[in-house]
XYZ file of C-alpha atoms in Angstrom:
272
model
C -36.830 -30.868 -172.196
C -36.745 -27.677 -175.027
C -36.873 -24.734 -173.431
C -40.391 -24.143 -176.104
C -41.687 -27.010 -173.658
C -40.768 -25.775 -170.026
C -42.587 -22.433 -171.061
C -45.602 -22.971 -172.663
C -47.505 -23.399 -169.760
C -46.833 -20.140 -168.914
C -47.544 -18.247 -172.229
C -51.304 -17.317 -170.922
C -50.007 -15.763 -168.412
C -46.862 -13.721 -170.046
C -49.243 -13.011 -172.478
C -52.305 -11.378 -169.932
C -48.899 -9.821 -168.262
C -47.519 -8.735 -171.777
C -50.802 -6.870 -172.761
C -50.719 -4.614 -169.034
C -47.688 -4.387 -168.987
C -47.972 -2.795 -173.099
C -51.300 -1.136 -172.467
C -52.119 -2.937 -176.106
C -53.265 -6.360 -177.104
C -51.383 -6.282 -180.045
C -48.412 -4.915 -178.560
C -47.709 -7.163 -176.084
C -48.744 -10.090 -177.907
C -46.195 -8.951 -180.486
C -43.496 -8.941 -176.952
C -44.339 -12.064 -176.582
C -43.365 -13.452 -180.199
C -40.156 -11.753 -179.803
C -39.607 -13.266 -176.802
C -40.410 -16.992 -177.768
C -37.999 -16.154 -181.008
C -35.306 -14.614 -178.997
C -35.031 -18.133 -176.899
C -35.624 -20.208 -179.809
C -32.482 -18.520 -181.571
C -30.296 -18.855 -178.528
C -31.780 -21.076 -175.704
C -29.001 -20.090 -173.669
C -30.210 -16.791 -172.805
C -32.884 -18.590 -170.423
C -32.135 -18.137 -166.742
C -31.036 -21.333 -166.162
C -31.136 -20.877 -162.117
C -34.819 -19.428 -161.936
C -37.808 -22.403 -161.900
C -39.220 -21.585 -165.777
C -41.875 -19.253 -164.995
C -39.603 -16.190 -163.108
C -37.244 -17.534 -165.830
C -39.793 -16.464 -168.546
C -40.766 -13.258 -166.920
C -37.244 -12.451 -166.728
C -36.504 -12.401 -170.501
C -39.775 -10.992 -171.625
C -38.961 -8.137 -169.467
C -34.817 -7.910 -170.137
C -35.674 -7.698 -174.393
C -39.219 -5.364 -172.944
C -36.433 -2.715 -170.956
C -33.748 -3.012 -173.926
C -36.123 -2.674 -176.591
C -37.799 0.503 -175.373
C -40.976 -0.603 -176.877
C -43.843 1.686 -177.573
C -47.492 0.519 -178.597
C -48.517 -0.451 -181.697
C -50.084 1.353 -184.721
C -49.835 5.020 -182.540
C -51.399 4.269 -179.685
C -53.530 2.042 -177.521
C -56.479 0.093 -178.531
C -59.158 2.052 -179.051
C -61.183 -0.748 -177.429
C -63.189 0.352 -174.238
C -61.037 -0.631 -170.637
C -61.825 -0.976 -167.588
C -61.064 0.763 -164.615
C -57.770 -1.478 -163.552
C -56.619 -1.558 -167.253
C -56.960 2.576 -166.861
C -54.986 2.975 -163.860
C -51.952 0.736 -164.992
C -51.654 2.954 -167.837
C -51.077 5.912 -165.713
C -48.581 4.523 -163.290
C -44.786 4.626 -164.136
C -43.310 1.348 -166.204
C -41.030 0.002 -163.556
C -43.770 0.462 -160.284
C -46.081 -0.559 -162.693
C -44.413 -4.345 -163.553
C -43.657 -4.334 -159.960
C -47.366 -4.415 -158.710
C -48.365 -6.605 -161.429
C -45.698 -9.342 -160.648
C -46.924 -9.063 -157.101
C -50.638 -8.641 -158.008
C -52.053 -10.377 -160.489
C -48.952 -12.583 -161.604
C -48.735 -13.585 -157.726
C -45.089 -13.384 -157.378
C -43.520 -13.072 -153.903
C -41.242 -10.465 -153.519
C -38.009 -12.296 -153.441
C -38.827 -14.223 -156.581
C -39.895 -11.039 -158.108
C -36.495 -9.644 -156.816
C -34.325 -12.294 -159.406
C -36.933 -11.475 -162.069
C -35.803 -8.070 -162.106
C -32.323 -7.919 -160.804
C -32.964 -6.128 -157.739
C -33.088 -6.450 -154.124
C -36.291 -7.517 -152.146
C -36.182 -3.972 -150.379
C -36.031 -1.859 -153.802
C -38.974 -4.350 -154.836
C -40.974 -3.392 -151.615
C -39.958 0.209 -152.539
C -41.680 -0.279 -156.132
C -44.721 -2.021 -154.699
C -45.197 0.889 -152.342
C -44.339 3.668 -155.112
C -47.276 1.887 -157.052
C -49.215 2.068 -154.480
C -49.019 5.719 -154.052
C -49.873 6.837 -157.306
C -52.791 4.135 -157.765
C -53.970 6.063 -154.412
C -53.699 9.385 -156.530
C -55.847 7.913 -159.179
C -58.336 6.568 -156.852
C -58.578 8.834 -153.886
C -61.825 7.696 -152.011
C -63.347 8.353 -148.842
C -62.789 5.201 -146.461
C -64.818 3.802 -142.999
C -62.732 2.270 -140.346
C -64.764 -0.531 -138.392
C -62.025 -1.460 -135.686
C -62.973 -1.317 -131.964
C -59.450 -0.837 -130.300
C -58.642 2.612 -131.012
C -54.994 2.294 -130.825
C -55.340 0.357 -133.777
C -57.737 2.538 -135.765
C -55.526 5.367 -135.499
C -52.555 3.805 -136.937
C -54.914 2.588 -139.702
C -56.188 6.045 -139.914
C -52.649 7.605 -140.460
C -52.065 4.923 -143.137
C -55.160 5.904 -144.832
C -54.566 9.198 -145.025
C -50.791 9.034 -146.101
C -52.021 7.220 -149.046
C -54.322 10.226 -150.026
C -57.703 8.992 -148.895
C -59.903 10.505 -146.768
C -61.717 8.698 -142.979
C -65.119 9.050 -143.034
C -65.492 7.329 -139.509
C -63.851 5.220 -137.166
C -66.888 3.249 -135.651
C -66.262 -0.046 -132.918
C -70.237 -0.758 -132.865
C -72.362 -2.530 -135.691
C -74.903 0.697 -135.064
C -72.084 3.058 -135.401
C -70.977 1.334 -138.395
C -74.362 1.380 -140.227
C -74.975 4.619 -138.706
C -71.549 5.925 -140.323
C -72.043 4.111 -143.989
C -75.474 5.371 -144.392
C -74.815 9.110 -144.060
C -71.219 9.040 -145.754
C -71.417 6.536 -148.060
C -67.787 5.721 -148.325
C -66.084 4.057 -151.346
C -64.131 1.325 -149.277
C -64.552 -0.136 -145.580
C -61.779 -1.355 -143.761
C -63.742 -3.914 -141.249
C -62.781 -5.296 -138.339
C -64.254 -8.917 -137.750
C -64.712 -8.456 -133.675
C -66.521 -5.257 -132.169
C -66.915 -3.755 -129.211
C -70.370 -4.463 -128.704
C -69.993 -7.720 -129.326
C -70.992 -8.113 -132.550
C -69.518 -9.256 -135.817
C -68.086 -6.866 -138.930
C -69.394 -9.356 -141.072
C -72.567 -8.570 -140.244
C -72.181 -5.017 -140.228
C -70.534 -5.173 -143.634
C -73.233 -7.311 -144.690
C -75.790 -4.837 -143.822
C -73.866 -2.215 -145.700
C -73.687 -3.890 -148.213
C -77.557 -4.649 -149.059
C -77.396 -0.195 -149.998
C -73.665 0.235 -150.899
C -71.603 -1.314 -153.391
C -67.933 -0.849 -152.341
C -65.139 -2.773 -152.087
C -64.261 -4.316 -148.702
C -61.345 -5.363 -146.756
C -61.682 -7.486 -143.583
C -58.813 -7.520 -140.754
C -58.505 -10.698 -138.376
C -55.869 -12.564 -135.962
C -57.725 -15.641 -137.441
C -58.156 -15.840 -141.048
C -58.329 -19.398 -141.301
C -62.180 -19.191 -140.004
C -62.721 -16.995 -143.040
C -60.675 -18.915 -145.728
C -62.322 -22.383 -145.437
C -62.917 -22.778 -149.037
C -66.317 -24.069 -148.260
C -68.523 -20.398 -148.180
C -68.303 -17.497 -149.773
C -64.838 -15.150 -148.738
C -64.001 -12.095 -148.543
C -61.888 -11.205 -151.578
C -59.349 -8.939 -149.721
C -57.816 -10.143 -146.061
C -55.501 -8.713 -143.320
C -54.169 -10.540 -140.810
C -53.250 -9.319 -137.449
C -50.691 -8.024 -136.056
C -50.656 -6.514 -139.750
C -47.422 -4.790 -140.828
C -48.308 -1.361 -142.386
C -46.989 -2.212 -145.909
C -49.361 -4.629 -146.036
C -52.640 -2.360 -145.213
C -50.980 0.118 -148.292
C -50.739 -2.860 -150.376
C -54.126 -4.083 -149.597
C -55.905 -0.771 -149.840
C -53.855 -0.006 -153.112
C -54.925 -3.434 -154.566
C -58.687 -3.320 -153.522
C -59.197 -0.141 -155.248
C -57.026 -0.188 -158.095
C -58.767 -3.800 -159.467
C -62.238 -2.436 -158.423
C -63.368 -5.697 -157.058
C -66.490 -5.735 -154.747
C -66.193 -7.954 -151.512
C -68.935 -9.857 -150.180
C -70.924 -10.536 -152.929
C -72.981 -12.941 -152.083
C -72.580 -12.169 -147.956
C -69.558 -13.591 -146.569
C -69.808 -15.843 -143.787
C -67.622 -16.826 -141.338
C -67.477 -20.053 -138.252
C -68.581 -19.096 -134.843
C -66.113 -17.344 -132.572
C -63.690 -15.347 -135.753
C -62.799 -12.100 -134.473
């Protein structure tokens, strides 16, 4: 099979990719092009080792780095962007491809390591560098709804050495409303389990009827959340969580601007 056929699957994607990565439709469309020529005029130059879609990824971004490339016509599109397509534009090139391989191309780290020559540690490096300065960008005020307080202090610490600010640490549903309704935070980290029994869910349910923030949702069982059969939360932790991952997580939640729970999520009797 051509090496035209193997990729062209992929081309939506290198091309979405392309135009973050450029900060320009027309620029990284044009990256694109080159790259399609540059393996039509010598098909060797594909990885022949990677599965074709790293292997894509991995030229596009080898002629990207060598070509220095700036956008086209002086600058970006003029076009209005939103807030995700603002914040890549202000964090460094390499981070930057980093935490869009990881985050919206969905590569793991290792295959992201062979896409860019590098080892999976200086890749987890680069994720966490993005992380940082997409925590700069979008510094927000964040409630903690985790009953075992051991826990919400190292989540607190994490929190705050990512820039944001803890509004609350709260282990009830009331304290949790209570909390949300006089600070009105910008993201809530939710534990599924409290204290008094109750659920997060339906404390971040309840917040969410008067707030519209993006949630995260922490459980040792997120297979009684990811059922495909009801609505999900958009951004998961499982426990024991590994503090890279909470960054990550945090990073990723605020940076794309999505809002959880909407409609409520739901969840089979007995998560925690």
């Amino acid at each position: 099979m051509s090496i035209a056929r193997q990729v062209s699957p992929e081309l939506p994607a290198l091309r979405r990719f392309a135009r973050l990565v450029a900060g320009s439709q027309k620029s990284g469309d044009a990256h694109v092009v080159a790259t399609l020529e540059a393996l039509t005029a010598d098909p060797g130059a594909f990885p022949s080792g990677l599965p074709p879609r790293q292997g894509l990824y991995k030229v596009f971004l080898k002629l990207w780095s060598s070509a220095a490339p700036r956008p086209l016509h002086g600058g970006f599109d003029t076009d209005p962007k939103n807030a995700a397509e603002r914040n890549l534009e202000a964090i460094t090139p390499l981070p930057r491809q980093t935490f869009l391989l990881r985050t919206v191309e969905g590569f793991s780290v290792d295959e992201i390591a062979a896409i860019l020559d590098r080892s999976p540690e200086a890749v987890a490096n680069l994720i966490t560098q993005a992380g940082r300065e997409i925590a700069q960008q979008v510094a927000t005020d964040i409630l903690i709804i985790e009953d075992e307080p051991i826990i919400a202090l190292d989540i607190e610490t994490m929190v705050q050495e990512l820039g944001h600010r803890v509004t609350g640490i709260a282990r009830t549903h009331k304290e949790a409303i209570a909390s949300a309704r006089v600070q009105k935070p910008g993201l809530v980290l939710a534990d599924i389990h409290l204290a008094d029994g109750s659920s997060g869910l339906d404390a971040v349910n309840e917040i969410l009827t008067s707030l519209n923030v993006p949630v995260i949702f922490i459980t040792a069982y997120p297979e009684r959340l990811l059922t495909g059969e009801k609505p999900e939360p958009a951004f998961l932790i499982t426990k024991p969580f590994q503090a890279d991952t909470v960054r990550a997580t945090i990073s990723q939640a605020l940076f794309f601007d999505r809002r959880a729970g909407r409609p409520a999520v739901t969840a089979d009797a007995g998560a925690r």
